[in-house]
Amino acid sequence: MQMNGSSSSLGPGGLDLAQSFFKPIQNGAPPSTTKRHTKISVVGVGNVGMAIAQTILTQDLADELALMDAKPDMLRGEMLDLQHAAAFLPRTKISASADYSVTVGSDLCIVTAGARQIPGESRLNLLQRNVALLSDIIPPLAKHSPDSILLIVSNPVDLLTYVSWKLSGFPTNRVIGSGTNLDSSRFRFLIADHLDVNAQDVQAYIVGEHGDSSVALWSSISIGGVPVLSFLEKQQIAYEKHTLENIHKEVINSAYEVINLKGYTSWAIGYSVANLARSLLRDQRKIHPVSVFAKGFYGIDCGDVFLSLPAHLGRGGVLGVTNIHLTDEEVEKLRKSAETILEVQNQLGF
């Protein structure tokens, strides 16, 4: 079932009114064959998927947006709701279907679909259900858009990014997880709030697992170009380590708090993923802490694992990983985070 946008064939017998309405100029050349069309597909139109889709539209990041979901009625409703805002948005073709053919030719495929945890269900059982779900999603996406970049948002994101890499057969640079990009934004917000500065002037990263074993890179935090910890030491300003740890714990608990209060997270992850889409498709060459193939970086050699590292992103996907100086303690925590992910990953049979 295909549910596309508007058509210019509205006249009698399917007459193309666009050709009747507009008269071409004389001696004109046909359009350039150079590809300038950008297409993004979003798989899963729940709260997260639609927050991402809405942010992509308002930020004018795509010429075409394709929505895909297994629930056709909700899918059509979401498509129509977005199409009806056309007069207030940049021109974007919006299509929707429960058939993966709607995603054909995508430059970026964003996967948000995932099973919800049943009360009393173990995390491993939930993970296995999500792996089964991705087994139905990733192969047809890869088939219809073999040159696309896969951006996985479904949780647990590091493990599911690894699974998506295996299922797609894509090179490692074109499979990315949203990882700790949002965690790092929360981190920057909390630091900025403590110091009463703009969060955009705070350079700070959370790396490792998108979860409890994540690592806050305190040693590399800077504000307005000033390294924070070395500044405090030079000024002989005392600080307590547990204060820093409490800020990190607040980052980890932030999503749980939002979920407890409103039932789900949506807006922040929508902005986070749209931010990644901009860097990738517009070749911004920005550094983002996202889930990437981490083997060989920072002494991580325990196996094929995806976790968040400060990655250089552009039109080719992951262009490289930033060589940030880490303390011995941070390196050890990062390795343990990798081992935590691998411990569960090894139970999947991939």
mmCIF file of C-alpha atoms in Angstrom:
data_model
loop_
_atom_site.group_PDB
_atom_site.id
_atom_site.type_symbol
_atom_site.label_atom_id
_atom_site.label_comp_id
_atom_site.label_asym_id
_atom_site.label_seq_id
_atom_site.Cartn_x
_atom_site.Cartn_y
_atom_site.Cartn_z
ATOM 1 C CA MET A 1 0.000 0.000 0.000
ATOM 2 C CA GLN A 2 1.499 3.282 -1.144
ATOM 3 C CA MET A 3 0.377 6.586 0.310
ATOM 4 C CA ASN A 4 2.074 9.399 -1.537
ATOM 5 C CA GLY A 5 1.722 13.126 -1.524
ATOM 6 C CA SER A 6 0.031 15.422 -4.000
ATOM 7 C CA SER A 7 -0.125 14.840 -7.760
ATOM 8 C CA SER A 8 -0.342 17.342 -10.604
ATOM 9 C CA SER A 9 -2.543 14.941 -12.626
ATOM 10 C CA LEU A 10 -5.843 16.465 -11.537
ATOM 11 C CA GLY A 11 -7.451 17.271 -14.904
ATOM 12 C CA PRO A 12 -9.860 15.181 -16.979
ATOM 13 C CA GLY A 13 -8.357 11.819 -17.890
ATOM 14 C CA GLY A 14 -5.349 12.419 -15.684
ATOM 15 C CA LEU A 15 -4.239 15.572 -17.569
ATOM 16 C CA ASP A 16 -1.015 16.947 -16.084
ATOM 17 C CA LEU A 17 -2.132 20.441 -15.049
ATOM 18 C CA ALA A 18 1.429 21.532 -14.229
ATOM 19 C CA GLN A 19 2.388 21.381 -17.903
ATOM 20 C CA SER A 20 -0.735 23.328 -18.866
ATOM 21 C CA PHE A 21 -0.288 25.903 -16.108
ATOM 22 C CA PHE A 22 3.338 26.773 -16.833
ATOM 23 C CA LYS A 23 4.786 27.698 -20.217
ATOM 24 C CA PRO A 24 8.505 26.817 -20.601
ATOM 25 C CA ILE A 25 10.971 29.521 -21.617
ATOM 26 C CA GLN A 26 12.500 29.383 -25.086
ATOM 27 C CA ASN A 27 15.898 27.776 -25.750
ATOM 28 C CA GLY A 28 16.007 26.265 -22.293
ATOM 29 C CA ALA A 29 18.210 23.282 -21.423
ATOM 30 C CA PRO A 30 16.973 20.175 -19.578
ATOM 31 C CA PRO A 31 17.692 19.950 -15.856
ATOM 32 C CA SER A 32 21.197 18.956 -14.819
ATOM 33 C CA THR A 33 21.703 15.225 -14.337
ATOM 34 C CA THR A 34 23.811 15.922 -11.250
ATOM 35 C CA LYS A 35 21.997 14.533 -8.205
ATOM 36 C CA ARG A 36 20.873 17.355 -5.947
ATOM 37 C CA HIS A 37 17.887 15.554 -4.458
ATOM 38 C CA THR A 38 18.198 14.559 -0.794
ATOM 39 C CA LYS A 39 15.949 11.831 0.591
ATOM 40 C CA ILE A 40 15.579 10.768 4.225
ATOM 41 C CA SER A 41 13.531 7.778 5.359
ATOM 42 C CA VAL A 42 12.263 7.364 8.926
ATOM 43 C CA VAL A 43 11.256 3.849 9.963
ATOM 44 C CA GLY A 44 8.880 3.926 12.924
ATOM 45 C CA VAL A 45 6.360 6.763 13.364
ATOM 46 C CA GLY A 46 5.965 6.657 17.130
ATOM 47 C CA ASN A 47 6.740 9.628 19.376
ATOM 48 C CA VAL A 48 10.464 9.556 18.631
ATOM 49 C CA GLY A 49 10.122 8.963 14.898
ATOM 50 C CA MET A 50 7.653 11.792 14.443
ATOM 51 C CA ALA A 51 9.702 14.211 16.553
ATOM 52 C CA ILE A 52 12.632 13.449 14.244
ATOM 53 C CA ALA A 53 10.481 13.828 11.111
ATOM 54 C CA GLN A 54 9.015 17.123 12.313
ATOM 55 C CA THR A 55 12.448 18.551 13.131
ATOM 56 C CA ILE A 56 13.867 17.449 9.763
ATOM 57 C CA LEU A 57 11.013 19.290 8.030
ATOM 58 C CA THR A 58 11.294 22.510 10.012
ATOM 59 C CA GLN A 59 15.072 22.589 9.495
ATOM 60 C CA ASP A 60 14.736 22.004 5.720
ATOM 61 C CA LEU A 61 17.112 19.020 5.686
ATOM 62 C CA ALA A 62 15.542 16.972 2.884
ATOM 63 C CA ASP A 63 13.830 17.322 -0.478
ATOM 64 C CA GLU A 64 11.902 14.133 0.224
ATOM 65 C CA LEU A 65 10.849 12.527 3.490
ATOM 66 C CA ALA A 66 9.581 8.943 3.475
ATOM 67 C CA LEU A 67 7.782 7.498 6.491
ATOM 68 C CA MET A 68 7.540 3.749 7.011
ATOM 69 C CA ASP A 69 5.669 1.828 9.711
ATOM 70 C CA ALA A 70 3.746 -1.409 10.138
ATOM 71 C CA LYS A 71 0.583 0.458 11.256
ATOM 72 C CA PRO A 72 -0.975 1.846 8.044
ATOM 73 C CA ASP A 73 -3.770 3.914 9.618
ATOM 74 C CA MET A 74 -1.490 5.769 12.032
ATOM 75 C CA LEU A 75 1.082 6.126 9.245
ATOM 76 C CA ARG A 76 -1.404 7.773 6.882
ATOM 77 C CA GLY A 77 -2.665 10.015 9.661
ATOM 78 C CA GLU A 78 0.845 11.227 10.476
ATOM 79 C CA MET A 79 1.637 11.790 6.789
ATOM 80 C CA LEU A 80 -1.533 13.837 6.232
ATOM 81 C CA ASP A 81 -0.957 15.846 9.403
ATOM 82 C CA LEU A 82 2.497 16.858 8.172
ATOM 83 C CA GLN A 83 1.333 17.493 4.594
ATOM 84 C CA HIS A 84 -1.373 19.858 5.837
ATOM 85 C CA ALA A 85 1.363 22.115 7.232
ATOM 86 C CA ALA A 86 2.887 22.549 3.758
ATOM 87 C CA ALA A 87 2.082 26.263 3.608
ATOM 88 C CA PHE A 88 4.189 26.880 6.707
ATOM 89 C CA LEU A 89 7.194 24.692 5.847
ATOM 90 C CA PRO A 90 9.978 24.516 3.249
ATOM 91 C CA ARG A 91 8.893 22.476 0.226
ATOM 92 C CA THR A 92 9.426 18.782 0.958
ATOM 93 C CA LYS A 93 7.732 15.818 -0.678
ATOM 94 C CA ILE A 94 6.282 13.613 2.062
ATOM 95 C CA SER A 95 5.344 10.019 1.309
ATOM 96 C CA ALA A 96 4.391 7.087 3.507
ATOM 97 C CA SER A 97 3.878 3.364 3.138
ATOM 98 C CA ALA A 98 3.959 0.087 5.021
ATOM 99 C CA ASP A 99 5.997 -1.217 2.068
ATOM 100 C CA TYR A 100 9.765 -0.731 2.143
ATOM 101 C CA SER A 101 9.756 0.352 -1.515
ATOM 102 C CA VAL A 102 8.809 3.828 -0.243
ATOM 103 C CA THR A 103 12.382 4.164 1.070
ATOM 104 C CA VAL A 104 14.060 3.447 -2.291
ATOM 105 C CA GLY A 105 16.995 5.712 -3.109
ATOM 106 C CA SER A 106 17.355 7.152 0.400
ATOM 107 C CA ASP A 107 20.515 9.012 1.334
ATOM 108 C CA LEU A 108 19.855 8.462 5.030
ATOM 109 C CA CYS A 109 17.703 5.786 6.686
ATOM 110 C CA ILE A 110 16.784 6.527 10.307
ATOM 111 C CA VAL A 111 15.514 3.557 12.309
ATOM 112 C CA THR A 112 13.470 4.301 15.440
ATOM 113 C CA ALA A 113 11.253 1.208 15.502
ATOM 114 C CA GLY A 114 11.502 -0.942 18.600
ATOM 115 C CA ALA A 115 9.505 -3.150 20.926
ATOM 116 C CA ARG A 116 8.433 -1.783 24.302
ATOM 117 C CA GLN A 117 9.438 -3.587 27.457
ATOM 118 C CA ILE A 118 6.724 -5.750 28.989
ATOM 119 C CA PRO A 119 6.403 -5.461 32.802
ATOM 120 C CA GLY A 120 8.687 -8.067 34.363
ATOM 121 C CA GLU A 121 10.519 -8.735 31.077
ATOM 122 C CA SER A 122 14.300 -9.080 31.231
ATOM 123 C CA ARG A 123 16.476 -6.645 29.267
ATOM 124 C CA LEU A 124 17.961 -9.586 27.350
ATOM 125 C CA ASN A 125 14.517 -10.805 26.244
ATOM 126 C CA LEU A 126 13.576 -7.278 25.165
ATOM 127 C CA LEU A 127 16.852 -7.048 23.258
ATOM 128 C CA GLN A 128 16.179 -10.344 21.497
ATOM 129 C CA ARG A 129 12.713 -9.141 20.443
ATOM 130 C CA ASN A 130 14.249 -5.958 19.037
ATOM 131 C CA VAL A 131 16.899 -7.977 17.192
ATOM 132 C CA ALA A 132 14.106 -10.020 15.605
ATOM 133 C CA LEU A 133 12.366 -6.781 14.632
ATOM 134 C CA LEU A 134 15.510 -5.361 13.036
ATOM 135 C CA SER A 135 15.985 -8.631 11.153
ATOM 136 C CA ASP A 136 12.798 -7.717 9.266
ATOM 137 C CA ILE A 137 13.718 -4.029 8.837
ATOM 138 C CA ILE A 138 17.395 -3.719 7.936
ATOM 139 C CA PRO A 139 17.719 -6.142 4.965
ATOM 140 C CA PRO A 140 14.927 -4.498 2.884
ATOM 141 C CA LEU A 141 16.255 -1.022 3.752
ATOM 142 C CA ALA A 142 19.712 -2.034 2.566
ATOM 143 C CA LYS A 143 18.227 -3.601 -0.578
ATOM 144 C CA HIS A 144 16.281 -0.493 -1.591
ATOM 145 C CA SER A 145 19.005 2.011 -0.632
ATOM 146 C CA PRO A 146 22.360 0.216 -0.963
ATOM 147 C CA ASP A 147 24.367 3.457 -0.887
ATOM 148 C CA SER A 148 22.613 5.031 2.084
ATOM 149 C CA ILE A 149 23.829 5.748 5.593
ATOM 150 C CA LEU A 150 22.051 3.836 8.364
ATOM 151 C CA LEU A 151 21.364 5.838 11.521
ATOM 152 C CA ILE A 152 20.045 3.652 14.345
ATOM 153 C CA VAL A 153 18.085 5.301 17.162
ATOM 154 C CA SER A 154 16.303 2.233 18.604
ATOM 155 C CA ASN A 155 17.510 1.113 22.036
ATOM 156 C CA PRO A 156 19.738 -0.416 23.279
ATOM 157 C CA VAL A 157 21.365 1.614 20.539
ATOM 158 C CA ASP A 158 24.953 0.310 20.690
ATOM 159 C CA LEU A 159 23.932 -3.337 20.451
ATOM 160 C CA LEU A 160 21.299 -2.686 17.780
ATOM 161 C CA THR A 161 23.790 -0.661 15.729
ATOM 162 C CA TYR A 162 26.101 -3.677 15.763
ATOM 163 C CA VAL A 163 23.204 -5.932 14.728
ATOM 164 C CA SER A 164 22.257 -3.501 11.924
ATOM 165 C CA TRP A 165 25.832 -3.502 10.658
ATOM 166 C CA LYS A 166 25.789 -7.298 10.516
ATOM 167 C CA LEU A 167 22.367 -7.456 8.843
ATOM 168 C CA SER A 168 23.027 -4.735 6.266
ATOM 169 C CA GLY A 169 26.447 -5.817 5.018
ATOM 170 C CA PHE A 170 27.310 -2.097 4.856
ATOM 171 C CA PRO A 171 30.848 -0.857 5.522
ATOM 172 C CA THR A 172 31.418 0.332 9.089
ATOM 173 C CA ASN A 173 31.564 4.025 8.124
ATOM 174 C CA ARG A 174 27.936 3.914 6.904
ATOM 175 C CA VAL A 175 26.352 2.405 10.026
ATOM 176 C CA ILE A 176 25.996 4.812 12.946
ATOM 177 C CA GLY A 177 24.065 4.821 16.206
ATOM 178 C CA SER A 178 22.674 8.003 17.775
ATOM 179 C CA GLY A 179 24.688 6.932 20.809
ATOM 180 C CA THR A 180 25.577 9.576 23.397
ATOM 181 C CA ASN A 181 24.961 12.610 21.190
ATOM 182 C CA LEU A 182 21.916 13.449 23.323
ATOM 183 C CA ASP A 183 23.653 12.414 26.577
ATOM 184 C CA SER A 184 26.414 14.897 25.719
ATOM 185 C CA SER A 185 23.846 17.623 25.088
ATOM 186 C CA ARG A 186 22.337 16.944 28.517
ATOM 187 C CA PHE A 187 25.852 17.037 29.979
ATOM 188 C CA ARG A 188 26.591 20.384 28.332
ATOM 189 C CA PHE A 189 23.260 21.774 29.526
ATOM 190 C CA LEU A 190 23.938 20.811 33.154
ATOM 191 C CA ILE A 191 27.462 22.278 33.097
ATOM 192 C CA ALA A 192 26.191 25.445 31.410
ATOM 193 C CA ASP A 193 23.415 25.700 33.981
ATOM 194 C CA HIS A 194 25.944 25.414 36.823
ATOM 195 C CA LEU A 195 28.145 28.154 35.351
ATOM 196 C CA ASP A 196 25.402 30.342 33.827
ATOM 197 C CA VAL A 197 26.766 30.226 30.260
ATOM 198 C CA ASN A 198 25.354 29.203 26.899
ATOM 199 C CA ALA A 199 25.469 25.431 26.396
ATOM 200 C CA GLN A 200 26.869 26.008 22.888
ATOM 201 C CA ASP A 201 30.024 27.430 24.496
ATOM 202 C CA VAL A 202 30.565 24.231 26.488
ATOM 203 C CA GLN A 203 32.691 21.535 24.845
ATOM 204 C CA ALA A 204 32.029 18.273 26.680
ATOM 205 C CA TYR A 205 31.538 14.642 25.767
ATOM 206 C CA ILE A 206 29.906 11.569 27.208
ATOM 207 C CA VAL A 207 31.348 8.468 25.501
ATOM 208 C CA GLY A 208 31.031 4.688 25.730
ATOM 209 C CA GLU A 209 27.722 2.925 26.170
ATOM 210 C CA HIS A 210 24.491 4.849 25.852
ATOM 211 C CA GLY A 211 23.569 3.646 29.311
ATOM 212 C CA ASP A 212 24.809 3.132 32.833
ATOM 213 C CA SER A 213 28.454 2.431 31.907
ATOM 214 C CA SER A 214 28.878 5.662 29.943
ATOM 215 C CA VAL A 215 31.999 7.732 30.606
ATOM 216 C CA ALA A 216 32.124 11.485 31.223
ATOM 217 C CA LEU A 217 35.335 12.948 29.779
ATOM 218 C CA TRP A 218 35.983 15.537 32.468
ATOM 219 C CA SER A 219 39.640 15.948 31.479
ATOM 220 C CA SER A 220 38.746 17.454 28.087
ATOM 221 C CA ILE A 221 35.895 19.783 29.088
ATOM 222 C CA SER A 222 36.367 23.387 28.028
ATOM 223 C CA ILE A 223 34.249 26.510 28.184
ATOM 224 C CA GLY A 224 34.927 29.228 25.658
ATOM 225 C CA GLY A 225 38.198 27.469 24.838
ATOM 226 C CA VAL A 226 39.338 27.337 28.484
ATOM 227 C CA PRO A 227 40.038 23.794 29.832
ATOM 228 C CA VAL A 228 37.946 23.647 33.000
ATOM 229 C CA LEU A 229 39.847 21.297 35.313
ATOM 230 C CA SER A 230 43.315 22.661 34.515
ATOM 231 C CA PHE A 231 41.953 26.201 35.029
ATOM 232 C CA LEU A 232 40.617 25.272 38.471
ATOM 233 C CA GLU A 233 43.953 23.701 39.400
ATOM 234 C CA LYS A 234 45.989 26.699 38.218
ATOM 235 C CA GLN A 235 43.693 29.033 40.133
ATOM 236 C CA GLN A 236 43.926 26.709 43.137
ATOM 237 C CA ILE A 237 40.147 26.430 43.224
ATOM 238 C CA ALA A 238 39.111 23.285 45.062
ATOM 239 C CA TYR A 239 36.503 20.961 43.635
ATOM 240 C CA GLU A 240 35.253 17.601 44.836
ATOM 241 C CA LYS A 241 35.190 14.563 42.603
ATOM 242 C CA HIS A 242 31.810 13.411 43.880
ATOM 243 C CA THR A 243 30.317 16.700 42.645
ATOM 244 C CA LEU A 244 31.448 15.825 39.131
ATOM 245 C CA GLU A 245 30.148 12.272 39.523
ATOM 246 C CA ASN A 246 26.746 13.584 40.609
ATOM 247 C CA ILE A 247 26.473 15.633 37.416
ATOM 248 C CA HIS A 248 27.238 12.502 35.382
ATOM 249 C CA LYS A 249 24.626 10.530 37.325
ATOM 250 C CA GLU A 250 22.109 13.271 36.597
ATOM 251 C CA VAL A 251 22.865 12.869 32.883
ATOM 252 C CA ILE A 252 22.272 9.099 33.089
ATOM 253 C CA ASN A 253 19.002 9.582 35.001
ATOM 254 C CA SER A 254 17.699 12.430 32.805
ATOM 255 C CA ALA A 255 15.870 10.196 30.331
ATOM 256 C CA TYR A 256 14.304 8.138 33.121
ATOM 257 C CA GLU A 257 13.022 11.327 34.756
ATOM 258 C CA VAL A 258 11.430 12.554 31.524
ATOM 259 C CA ILE A 259 9.848 9.137 30.909
ATOM 260 C CA ASN A 260 8.463 9.032 34.461
ATOM 261 C CA LEU A 261 6.985 12.506 34.031
ATOM 262 C CA LYS A 262 5.526 12.388 30.490
ATOM 263 C CA GLY A 263 5.721 8.735 29.529
ATOM 264 C CA TYR A 264 8.389 8.988 26.819
ATOM 265 C CA THR A 265 11.193 11.181 25.462
ATOM 266 C CA SER A 266 10.792 12.824 22.071
ATOM 267 C CA TRP A 267 11.771 16.447 21.486
ATOM 268 C CA ALA A 268 15.412 16.305 22.573
ATOM 269 C CA ILE A 269 16.119 13.120 20.606
ATOM 270 C CA GLY A 270 14.332 14.686 17.631
ATOM 271 C CA TYR A 271 16.701 17.656 17.674
ATOM 272 C CA SER A 272 19.701 15.400 18.323
ATOM 273 C CA VAL A 273 19.032 13.136 15.344
ATOM 274 C CA ALA A 274 18.203 16.060 13.032
ATOM 275 C CA ASN A 275 21.524 17.588 14.107
ATOM 276 C CA LEU A 276 23.279 14.383 13.037
ATOM 277 C CA ALA A 277 21.355 14.326 9.738
ATOM 278 C CA ARG A 278 22.528 17.869 8.980
ATOM 279 C CA SER A 279 26.171 17.010 9.661
ATOM 280 C CA LEU A 280 25.997 13.880 7.509
ATOM 281 C CA LEU A 281 24.010 15.031 4.494
ATOM 282 C CA ARG A 282 25.419 18.553 4.304
ATOM 283 C CA ASP A 283 28.969 17.330 4.814
ATOM 284 C CA GLN A 284 29.462 19.591 7.828
ATOM 285 C CA ARG A 285 32.552 17.694 9.095
ATOM 286 C CA LYS A 286 31.421 18.213 12.675
ATOM 287 C CA ILE A 287 32.454 16.137 15.681
ATOM 288 C CA HIS A 288 29.649 14.171 17.344
ATOM 289 C CA PRO A 289 29.776 11.513 20.079
ATOM 290 C CA VAL A 290 27.925 8.737 18.259
ATOM 291 C CA SER A 291 28.010 4.957 18.270
ATOM 292 C CA VAL A 292 30.660 3.793 15.797
ATOM 293 C CA PHE A 293 32.764 0.704 15.149
ATOM 294 C CA ALA A 294 35.178 1.189 18.047
ATOM 295 C CA LYS A 295 37.681 -1.624 17.591
ATOM 296 C CA GLY A 296 41.246 -0.288 17.557
ATOM 297 C CA PHE A 297 40.471 3.030 19.255
ATOM 298 C CA TYR A 298 41.631 3.926 22.773
ATOM 299 C CA GLY A 299 42.891 0.402 23.383
ATOM 300 C CA ILE A 300 39.516 -1.243 22.656
ATOM 301 C CA ASP A 301 40.529 -4.600 21.204
ATOM 302 C CA CYS A 302 38.154 -7.003 22.950
ATOM 303 C CA GLY A 303 36.043 -7.614 19.838
ATOM 304 C CA ASP A 304 33.771 -6.033 17.219
ATOM 305 C CA VAL A 305 31.811 -3.504 19.222
ATOM 306 C CA PHE A 306 29.919 -0.276 18.591
ATOM 307 C CA LEU A 307 29.976 2.452 21.235
ATOM 308 C CA SER A 308 30.111 6.224 21.290
ATOM 309 C CA LEU A 309 33.341 8.041 20.485
ATOM 310 C CA PRO A 310 33.859 11.623 19.233
ATOM 311 C CA ALA A 311 33.417 10.966 15.503
ATOM 312 C CA HIS A 312 34.094 13.183 12.498
ATOM 313 C CA LEU A 313 30.901 13.085 10.395
ATOM 314 C CA GLY A 314 30.324 14.037 6.767
ATOM 315 C CA ARG A 315 28.648 12.923 3.567
ATOM 316 C CA GLY A 316 30.582 9.664 3.624
ATOM 317 C CA GLY A 317 29.366 8.828 7.124
ATOM 318 C CA VAL A 318 32.065 8.370 9.760
ATOM 319 C CA LEU A 319 35.201 10.045 8.400
ATOM 320 C CA GLY A 320 37.300 9.264 11.458
ATOM 321 C CA VAL A 321 37.483 9.310 15.254
ATOM 322 C CA THR A 322 38.977 12.250 17.122
ATOM 323 C CA ASN A 323 42.179 11.471 18.978
ATOM 324 C CA ILE A 324 41.267 13.143 22.275
ATOM 325 C CA HIS A 325 43.770 12.778 25.106
ATOM 326 C CA LEU A 326 42.140 10.692 27.852
ATOM 327 C CA THR A 327 43.390 10.091 31.353
ATOM 328 C CA ASP A 328 44.326 6.535 32.327
ATOM 329 C CA GLU A 329 41.146 6.365 34.427
ATOM 330 C CA GLU A 330 38.962 7.446 31.484
ATOM 331 C CA VAL A 331 40.606 4.894 29.163
ATOM 332 C CA GLU A 332 40.002 2.126 31.702
ATOM 333 C CA LYS A 333 36.346 3.121 32.139
ATOM 334 C CA LEU A 334 35.881 3.214 28.359
ATOM 335 C CA ARG A 335 37.334 -0.281 27.988
ATOM 336 C CA LYS A 336 35.049 -1.564 30.737
ATOM 337 C CA SER A 337 32.088 0.037 28.961
ATOM 338 C CA ALA A 338 33.048 -1.874 25.804
ATOM 339 C CA GLU A 339 33.288 -5.095 27.793
ATOM 340 C CA THR A 340 29.836 -4.442 29.299
ATOM 341 C CA ILE A 341 28.329 -4.182 25.816
ATOM 342 C CA LEU A 342 30.197 -7.226 24.524
ATOM 343 C CA GLU A 343 29.063 -9.347 27.460
ATOM 344 C CA VAL A 344 25.461 -8.965 26.328
ATOM 345 C CA GLN A 345 26.303 -8.946 22.622
ATOM 346 C CA ASN A 346 27.932 -12.372 22.856
ATOM 347 C CA GLN A 347 24.583 -13.806 23.995
ATOM 348 C CA LEU A 348 22.861 -12.758 20.758
ATOM 349 C CA GLY A 349 24.477 -15.314 18.473
ATOM 350 C CA PHE A 350 25.521 -12.723 15.840
#
